[in-house]
Amino acid sequence: MKENNFALCDQYIENLFADEGDDLKSIIHLIEENGLPQQSISASQGKFLQVMATACNAKHILEIGTFLGYSTVWLARAVADGGRVITLETDESFAKLAEQSLQRCNVNHLVELRKGPALDQLQLMMQENLPPFDLVFIDADKPAYCDYLQLCRKLCRKGSIIIADNVIRDGKVLEVDSTDEKVIGVQRFNKMLSECNDFTSTLIQTVGKKEHDGIAIAVMK
Ligand code: DHB
Ligand code: MG
């Protein structure tokens, strides 16, 4: 299939299943207006997260890496009754903009945005006796992916689903001599996940409007 068809088919999927609506589009505009990279997930990927959240009746959702809140809104809109999303963002300015986005999209009552380095936040959460997370979405700084996985599993339970973004990186994961710290981060993560007996897991390649990439999906055993 020709590569430009990927974007057209993604649009076809969005038209059928993943209407962004004006409020989610406003987050994409906010990213543009602030001169930030368009590195949020796509609408079809947002819908995929909702399908997964619904499949496991997710009440407690953890997101690592809020950015401007685009994926957070998709997740919040799929949370089970009485549930919420805890989302972690290191960057103060992203967190501020995300707060605006969550309000504009009317999901602020379903989301708790915690600011500060995610590794510190995760350590703190372990002392809080929170109910285990049903679903975790990791979409933050790539070099720390392994650390996030290690900490997340302590906050999860049998049957919890962990999804991680950007694990193929346009095929750069194949470069064994890569010096790109993001590539090295996801290579280490993919290897760790593949060797981890606590999970049944795989990687799924993603094509569409965004560059060729992939997500990891793991279910805790
Ligand atoms: C990058 C990060 C992302 O979360 C993404 O979806 C795409 C790219 C990056 O840091 O390069
Ligand atoms: Mg990403």
PDB file of C-alpha atoms and ligand atoms in Angstrom:
ATOM      1  CA  MET A   1       0.000   0.000   0.000  1.00  0.00           C
ATOM      2  CA  LYS A   2       1.257   3.474  -0.848  1.00  0.00           C
ATOM      3  CA  GLU A   3       2.372   5.400   2.190  1.00  0.00           C
ATOM      4  CA  ASN A   4       0.077   8.375   1.618  1.00  0.00           C
ATOM      5  CA  ASN A   5      -2.823   5.959   1.864  1.00  0.00           C
ATOM      6  CA  PHE A   6      -1.976   5.499   5.544  1.00  0.00           C
ATOM      7  CA  ALA A   7      -3.121   9.056   6.300  1.00  0.00           C
ATOM      8  CA  LEU A   8      -6.226   8.681   4.130  1.00  0.00           C
ATOM      9  CA  CYS A   9      -7.199   5.432   5.829  1.00  0.00           C
ATOM     10  CA  ASP A  10      -6.563   7.014   9.224  1.00  0.00           C
ATOM     11  CA  GLN A  11      -8.992   9.774   8.212  1.00  0.00           C
ATOM     12  CA  TYR A  12     -11.479   7.092   7.137  1.00  0.00           C
ATOM     13  CA  ILE A  13     -11.182   5.460  10.577  1.00  0.00           C
ATOM     14  CA  GLU A  14     -11.602   8.810  12.306  1.00  0.00           C
ATOM     15  CA  ASN A  15     -14.670   9.638  10.233  1.00  0.00           C
ATOM     16  CA  LEU A  16     -16.276   6.373  11.233  1.00  0.00           C
ATOM     17  CA  PHE A  17     -15.086   5.847  14.782  1.00  0.00           C
ATOM     18  CA  ALA A  18     -13.070   8.696  16.253  1.00  0.00           C
ATOM     19  CA  ASP A  19     -14.635  12.117  15.800  1.00  0.00           C
ATOM     20  CA  GLU A  20     -12.405  14.607  17.611  1.00  0.00           C
ATOM     21  CA  GLY A  21     -15.009  17.307  17.934  1.00  0.00           C
ATOM     22  CA  ASP A  22     -14.107  20.965  18.322  1.00  0.00           C
ATOM     23  CA  ASP A  23     -12.887  20.692  21.892  1.00  0.00           C
ATOM     24  CA  LEU A  24     -10.241  18.027  21.186  1.00  0.00           C
ATOM     25  CA  LYS A  25      -9.250  19.922  18.027  1.00  0.00           C
ATOM     26  CA  SER A  26      -8.688  22.973  20.215  1.00  0.00           C
ATOM     27  CA  ILE A  27      -5.873  21.107  22.006  1.00  0.00           C
ATOM     28  CA  ILE A  28      -4.174  20.444  18.675  1.00  0.00           C
ATOM     29  CA  HIS A  29      -4.464  24.186  17.950  1.00  0.00           C
ATOM     30  CA  LEU A  30      -3.085  25.028  21.391  1.00  0.00           C
ATOM     31  CA  ILE A  31      -0.036  22.863  20.661  1.00  0.00           C
ATOM     32  CA  GLU A  32       0.407  24.687  17.332  1.00  0.00           C
ATOM     33  CA  GLU A  33      -0.048  28.148  18.875  1.00  0.00           C
ATOM     34  CA  ASN A  34       2.621  27.412  21.448  1.00  0.00           C
ATOM     35  CA  GLY A  35       5.078  26.251  18.805  1.00  0.00           C
ATOM     36  CA  LEU A  36       5.258  22.766  20.301  1.00  0.00           C
ATOM     37  CA  PRO A  37       5.708  19.521  18.333  1.00  0.00           C
ATOM     38  CA  GLN A  38       2.547  17.686  17.299  1.00  0.00           C
ATOM     39  CA  GLN A  39       3.467  14.606  19.294  1.00  0.00           C
ATOM     40  CA  SER A  40       0.097  13.836  20.825  1.00  0.00           C
ATOM     41  CA  ILE A  41      -1.496  10.571  19.819  1.00  0.00           C
ATOM     42  CA  SER A  42      -3.875  10.668  16.848  1.00  0.00           C
ATOM     43  CA  ALA A  43      -7.659  10.561  17.196  1.00  0.00           C
ATOM     44  CA  SER A  44      -7.768   6.929  16.057  1.00  0.00           C
ATOM     45  CA  GLN A  45      -5.191   6.059  18.717  1.00  0.00           C
ATOM     46  CA  GLY A  46      -7.277   7.961  21.260  1.00  0.00           C
ATOM     47  CA  LYS A  47     -10.230   5.798  20.333  1.00  0.00           C
ATOM     48  CA  PHE A  48      -8.038   2.726  20.640  1.00  0.00           C
ATOM     49  CA  LEU A  49      -7.226   3.743  24.232  1.00  0.00           C
ATOM     50  CA  GLN A  50     -10.952   4.115  24.889  1.00  0.00           C
ATOM     51  CA  VAL A  51     -11.619   0.634  23.530  1.00  0.00           C
ATOM     52  CA  MET A  52      -8.956  -0.777  25.851  1.00  0.00           C
ATOM     53  CA  ALA A  53     -10.260   1.194  28.838  1.00  0.00           C
ATOM     54  CA  THR A  54     -13.780  -0.033  28.164  1.00  0.00           C
ATOM     55  CA  ALA A  55     -12.596  -3.633  27.672  1.00  0.00           C
ATOM     56  CA  CYS A  56     -11.179  -3.695  31.191  1.00  0.00           C
ATOM     57  CA  ASN A  57     -13.879  -1.453  32.691  1.00  0.00           C
ATOM     58  CA  ALA A  58     -11.086   0.860  33.791  1.00  0.00           C
ATOM     59  CA  LYS A  59     -11.897   2.917  36.848  1.00  0.00           C
ATOM     60  CA  HIS A  60      -8.368   3.801  37.869  1.00  0.00           C
ATOM     61  CA  ILE A  61      -6.245   5.021  34.977  1.00  0.00           C
ATOM     62  CA  LEU A  62      -2.680   6.286  35.163  1.00  0.00           C
ATOM     63  CA  GLU A  63      -1.076   8.341  32.427  1.00  0.00           C
ATOM     64  CA  ILE A  64       2.625   9.137  32.493  1.00  0.00           C
ATOM     65  CA  GLY A  65       3.252  12.203  30.325  1.00  0.00           C
ATOM     66  CA  THR A  66       0.251  14.523  30.063  1.00  0.00           C
ATOM     67  CA  PHE A  67       1.794  16.909  27.511  1.00  0.00           C
ATOM     68  CA  LEU A  68      -1.155  19.231  26.687  1.00  0.00           C
ATOM     69  CA  GLY A  69      -3.822  16.722  27.716  1.00  0.00           C
ATOM     70  CA  TYR A  70      -5.012  15.374  24.376  1.00  0.00           C
ATOM     71  CA  SER A  71      -4.723  11.673  25.274  1.00  0.00           C
ATOM     72  CA  THR A  72      -5.840  12.509  28.815  1.00  0.00           C
ATOM     73  CA  VAL A  73      -9.194  13.701  27.463  1.00  0.00           C
ATOM     74  CA  TRP A  74      -9.694  10.526  25.421  1.00  0.00           C
ATOM     75  CA  LEU A  75      -8.903   8.442  28.510  1.00  0.00           C
ATOM     76  CA  ALA A  76     -11.085  10.521  30.840  1.00  0.00           C
ATOM     77  CA  ARG A  77     -14.047  10.091  28.516  1.00  0.00           C
ATOM     78  CA  ALA A  78     -13.767   6.315  28.785  1.00  0.00           C
ATOM     79  CA  VAL A  79     -13.263   6.029  32.520  1.00  0.00           C
ATOM     80  CA  ALA A  80     -15.826   3.838  34.323  1.00  0.00           C
ATOM     81  CA  ASP A  81     -18.394   5.423  36.654  1.00  0.00           C
ATOM     82  CA  GLY A  82     -16.801   6.834  39.781  1.00  0.00           C
ATOM     83  CA  GLY A  83     -13.320   6.509  38.319  1.00  0.00           C
ATOM     84  CA  ARG A  84     -10.619   8.989  37.391  1.00  0.00           C
ATOM     85  CA  VAL A  85      -7.409   9.470  35.517  1.00  0.00           C
ATOM     86  CA  ILE A  86      -4.246  10.411  37.358  1.00  0.00           C
ATOM     87  CA  THR A  87      -1.907  12.044  34.869  1.00  0.00           C
ATOM     88  CA  LEU A  88       1.708  13.005  35.541  1.00  0.00           C
ATOM     89  CA  GLU A  89       3.517  15.909  33.898  1.00  0.00           C
ATOM     90  CA  THR A  90       7.039  17.082  34.665  1.00  0.00           C
ATOM     91  CA  ASP A  91       6.963  20.281  32.621  1.00  0.00           C
ATOM     92  CA  GLU A  92       5.251  23.137  34.460  1.00  0.00           C
ATOM     93  CA  SER A  93       4.256  25.016  31.292  1.00  0.00           C
ATOM     94  CA  PHE A  94       2.773  21.890  29.661  1.00  0.00           C
ATOM     95  CA  ALA A  95       0.853  21.198  32.873  1.00  0.00           C
ATOM     96  CA  LYS A  96      -0.608  24.723  32.879  1.00  0.00           C
ATOM     97  CA  LEU A  97      -1.784  24.414  29.294  1.00  0.00           C
ATOM     98  CA  ALA A  98      -3.117  20.925  29.991  1.00  0.00           C
ATOM     99  CA  GLU A  99      -5.234  22.294  32.839  1.00  0.00           C
ATOM    100  CA  GLN A 100      -6.841  24.723  30.389  1.00  0.00           C
ATOM    101  CA  SER A 101      -7.452  21.880  27.934  1.00  0.00           C
ATOM    102  CA  LEU A 102      -9.055  19.636  30.532  1.00  0.00           C
ATOM    103  CA  GLN A 103     -11.415  22.428  31.557  1.00  0.00           C
ATOM    104  CA  ARG A 104     -12.317  23.323  28.021  1.00  0.00           C
ATOM    105  CA  CYS A 105     -13.060  19.656  27.296  1.00  0.00           C
ATOM    106  CA  ASN A 106     -15.118  19.397  30.464  1.00  0.00           C
ATOM    107  CA  VAL A 107     -13.215  16.499  31.968  1.00  0.00           C
ATOM    108  CA  ASN A 108     -11.372  18.321  34.753  1.00  0.00           C
ATOM    109  CA  HIS A 109     -13.548  16.615  37.396  1.00  0.00           C
ATOM    110  CA  LEU A 110     -12.404  13.233  36.043  1.00  0.00           C
ATOM    111  CA  VAL A 111      -8.693  13.989  36.023  1.00  0.00           C
ATOM    112  CA  GLU A 112      -6.092  14.607  38.682  1.00  0.00           C
ATOM    113  CA  LEU A 113      -3.040  16.269  37.176  1.00  0.00           C
ATOM    114  CA  ARG A 114       0.063  15.806  39.272  1.00  0.00           C
ATOM    115  CA  LYS A 115       3.020  18.026  38.487  1.00  0.00           C
ATOM    116  CA  GLY A 116       6.665  17.217  38.993  1.00  0.00           C
ATOM    117  CA  PRO A 117       9.116  14.559  37.833  1.00  0.00           C
ATOM    118  CA  ALA A 118       7.160  11.384  37.107  1.00  0.00           C
ATOM    119  CA  LEU A 119       9.647   9.098  38.831  1.00  0.00           C
ATOM    120  CA  ASP A 120       9.244  11.083  42.055  1.00  0.00           C
ATOM    121  CA  GLN A 121       5.475  11.116  41.656  1.00  0.00           C
ATOM    122  CA  LEU A 122       5.383   7.343  41.168  1.00  0.00           C
ATOM    123  CA  GLN A 123       7.523   6.793  44.271  1.00  0.00           C
ATOM    124  CA  LEU A 124       5.142   8.981  46.269  1.00  0.00           C
ATOM    125  CA  MET A 125       2.130   7.123  44.927  1.00  0.00           C
ATOM    126  CA  MET A 126       3.518   3.859  46.249  1.00  0.00           C
ATOM    127  CA  GLN A 127       3.203   5.221  49.774  1.00  0.00           C
ATOM    128  CA  GLU A 128      -0.386   6.325  49.252  1.00  0.00           C
ATOM    129  CA  ASN A 129      -2.178   3.002  49.243  1.00  0.00           C
ATOM    130  CA  LEU A 130      -4.018   3.857  46.038  1.00  0.00           C
ATOM    131  CA  PRO A 131      -6.231   1.215  44.478  1.00  0.00           C
ATOM    132  CA  PRO A 132      -4.292  -0.590  41.752  1.00  0.00           C
ATOM    133  CA  PHE A 133      -4.491   0.938  38.296  1.00  0.00           C
ATOM    134  CA  ASP A 134      -6.565  -0.924  35.747  1.00  0.00           C
ATOM    135  CA  LEU A 135      -4.890   0.777  32.804  1.00  0.00           C
ATOM    136  CA  VAL A 136      -1.601   2.639  32.450  1.00  0.00           C
ATOM    137  CA  PHE A 137      -0.577   4.710  29.433  1.00  0.00           C
ATOM    138  CA  ILE A 138       3.122   5.573  29.229  1.00  0.00           C
ATOM    139  CA  ASP A 139       3.880   8.415  26.807  1.00  0.00           C
ATOM    140  CA  ALA A 140       6.646  10.410  28.435  1.00  0.00           C
ATOM    141  CA  ASP A 141      10.445  10.797  28.116  1.00  0.00           C
ATOM    142  CA  LYS A 142      11.727   7.702  26.359  1.00  0.00           C
ATOM    143  CA  PRO A 143      15.007   7.202  28.279  1.00  0.00           C
ATOM    144  CA  ALA A 144      13.018   6.601  31.486  1.00  0.00           C
ATOM    145  CA  TYR A 145      10.564   4.050  30.001  1.00  0.00           C
ATOM    146  CA  CYS A 146      12.208   1.095  31.796  1.00  0.00           C
ATOM    147  CA  ASP A 147      12.013   2.880  35.128  1.00  0.00           C
ATOM    148  CA  TYR A 148       8.370   3.711  34.505  1.00  0.00           C
ATOM    149  CA  LEU A 149       7.620   0.076  33.743  1.00  0.00           C
ATOM    150  CA  GLN A 150       9.329  -1.114  36.919  1.00  0.00           C
ATOM    151  CA  LEU A 151       7.439   1.351  39.088  1.00  0.00           C
ATOM    152  CA  CYS A 152       4.102   0.897  37.338  1.00  0.00           C
ATOM    153  CA  ARG A 153       3.996  -2.808  37.904  1.00  0.00           C
ATOM    154  CA  LYS A 154       4.066  -2.134  41.639  1.00  0.00           C
ATOM    155  CA  LEU A 155       0.975   0.061  41.214  1.00  0.00           C
ATOM    156  CA  CYS A 156      -0.915  -2.541  39.164  1.00  0.00           C
ATOM    157  CA  ARG A 157      -2.566  -5.918  39.705  1.00  0.00           C
ATOM    158  CA  LYS A 158      -3.172  -9.139  37.816  1.00  0.00           C
ATOM    159  CA  GLY A 159      -5.061  -8.195  34.667  1.00  0.00           C
ATOM    160  CA  SER A 160      -3.924  -4.563  34.553  1.00  0.00           C
ATOM    161  CA  ILE A 161      -3.111  -3.319  31.070  1.00  0.00           C
ATOM    162  CA  ILE A 162      -0.043  -1.219  30.330  1.00  0.00           C
ATOM    163  CA  ILE A 163       0.238   0.573  26.999  1.00  0.00           C
ATOM    164  CA  ALA A 164       3.382   2.487  25.955  1.00  0.00           C
ATOM    165  CA  ASP A 165       3.657   4.847  22.991  1.00  0.00           C
ATOM    166  CA  ASN A 166       6.460   5.272  20.439  1.00  0.00           C
ATOM    167  CA  VAL A 167       8.187   1.914  20.688  1.00  0.00           C
ATOM    168  CA  ILE A 168       9.061   1.544  16.980  1.00  0.00           C
ATOM    169  CA  ARG A 169      10.116   5.117  16.082  1.00  0.00           C
ATOM    170  CA  ASP A 170       9.950   4.834  12.323  1.00  0.00           C
ATOM    171  CA  GLY A 171      11.941   1.606  12.450  1.00  0.00           C
ATOM    172  CA  LYS A 172      14.863   3.191  14.282  1.00  0.00           C
ATOM    173  CA  VAL A 173      14.557   0.490  16.947  1.00  0.00           C
ATOM    174  CA  LEU A 174      16.278  -1.786  14.434  1.00  0.00           C
ATOM    175  CA  GLU A 175      19.484   0.276  14.594  1.00  0.00           C
ATOM    176  CA  VAL A 176      21.684  -1.664  16.981  1.00  0.00           C
ATOM    177  CA  ASP A 177      24.322   1.086  17.094  1.00  0.00           C
ATOM    178  CA  SER A 178      21.911   3.959  17.607  1.00  0.00           C
ATOM    179  CA  THR A 179      23.199   6.869  19.666  1.00  0.00           C
ATOM    180  CA  ASP A 180      19.760   8.495  19.890  1.00  0.00           C
ATOM    181  CA  GLU A 181      18.826   8.412  23.566  1.00  0.00           C
ATOM    182  CA  LYS A 182      15.110   8.121  22.754  1.00  0.00           C
ATOM    183  CA  VAL A 183      15.738   5.116  20.509  1.00  0.00           C
ATOM    184  CA  ILE A 184      18.019   3.516  23.091  1.00  0.00           C
ATOM    185  CA  GLY A 185      15.353   4.140  25.739  1.00  0.00           C
ATOM    186  CA  VAL A 186      12.650   2.292  23.824  1.00  0.00           C
ATOM    187  CA  GLN A 187      15.032  -0.478  22.712  1.00  0.00           C
ATOM    188  CA  ARG A 188      15.818  -1.161  26.379  1.00  0.00           C
ATOM    189  CA  PHE A 189      12.130  -0.963  27.238  1.00  0.00           C
ATOM    190  CA  ASN A 190      11.085  -3.378  24.492  1.00  0.00           C
ATOM    191  CA  LYS A 191      13.783  -5.856  25.526  1.00  0.00           C
ATOM    192  CA  MET A 192      12.876  -5.582  29.190  1.00  0.00           C
ATOM    193  CA  LEU A 193       9.205  -6.109  28.445  1.00  0.00           C
ATOM    194  CA  SER A 194       9.936  -9.090  26.206  1.00  0.00           C
ATOM    195  CA  GLU A 195      11.927 -10.746  28.999  1.00  0.00           C
ATOM    196  CA  CYS A 196       9.540  -9.882  31.804  1.00  0.00           C
ATOM    197  CA  ASN A 197       7.595 -12.901  33.005  1.00  0.00           C
ATOM    198  CA  ASP A 198       5.099 -10.723  34.846  1.00  0.00           C
ATOM    199  CA  PHE A 199       3.391  -9.729  31.605  1.00  0.00           C
ATOM    200  CA  THR A 200       1.896 -11.180  28.467  1.00  0.00           C
ATOM    201  CA  SER A 201       2.914  -8.545  25.965  1.00  0.00           C
ATOM    202  CA  THR A 202       3.600  -7.563  22.397  1.00  0.00           C
ATOM    203  CA  LEU A 203       4.289  -4.572  20.174  1.00  0.00           C
ATOM    204  CA  ILE A 204       1.889  -3.375  17.512  1.00  0.00           C
ATOM    205  CA  GLN A 205       3.097  -1.181  14.663  1.00  0.00           C
ATOM    206  CA  THR A 206       1.048   1.919  14.005  1.00  0.00           C
ATOM    207  CA  VAL A 207       0.644   3.707  10.701  1.00  0.00           C
ATOM    208  CA  GLY A 208      -1.629   6.606   9.907  1.00  0.00           C
ATOM    209  CA  LYS A 209      -1.353  10.377   9.999  1.00  0.00           C
ATOM    210  CA  LYS A 210       1.647  10.241  12.296  1.00  0.00           C
ATOM    211  CA  GLU A 211       4.994   8.757  11.384  1.00  0.00           C
ATOM    212  CA  HIS A 212       5.400   4.979  11.404  1.00  0.00           C
ATOM    213  CA  ASP A 213       5.635   3.981  15.038  1.00  0.00           C
ATOM    214  CA  GLY A 214       4.257   1.435  17.467  1.00  0.00           C
ATOM    215  CA  ILE A 215       2.719   0.797  20.832  1.00  0.00           C
ATOM    216  CA  ALA A 216       3.542  -1.823  23.414  1.00  0.00           C
ATOM    217  CA  ILE A 217       0.630  -3.608  25.068  1.00  0.00           C
ATOM    218  CA  ALA A 218       1.181  -5.654  28.186  1.00  0.00           C
ATOM    219  CA  VAL A 219      -1.245  -7.436  30.474  1.00  0.00           C
ATOM    220  CA  MET A 220      -0.036  -8.215  33.949  1.00  0.00           C
ATOM    221  CA  LYS A 221      -0.192 -11.896  34.851  1.00  0.00           C
TER     222      LYS A 221
HETATM  223  C1  DHB B   1       8.261  11.952  20.658  1.00  0.00           C
HETATM  224  C2  DHB B   1       7.495  11.719  21.773  1.00  0.00           C
HETATM  225  C3  DHB B   1       6.232  11.213  21.645  1.00  0.00           C
HETATM  226  O1  DHB B   1       5.462  10.919  22.722  1.00  0.00           O
HETATM  227  C4  DHB B   1       5.686  10.969  20.386  1.00  0.00           C
HETATM  228  O2  DHB B   1       4.438  10.445  20.322  1.00  0.00           O
HETATM  229  C5  DHB B   1       6.439  11.196  19.259  1.00  0.00           C
HETATM  230  C6  DHB B   1       7.727  11.697  19.393  1.00  0.00           C
HETATM  231  C7  DHB B   1       9.631  12.455  20.808  1.00  0.00           C
HETATM  232  O3  DHB B   1      10.013  12.795  21.925  1.00  0.00           O
HETATM  233  O4  DHB B   1      10.372  12.477  19.827  1.00  0.00           O
HETATM  234 MG    MG B   2       3.906   9.577  22.184  1.00  0.00          MG
END
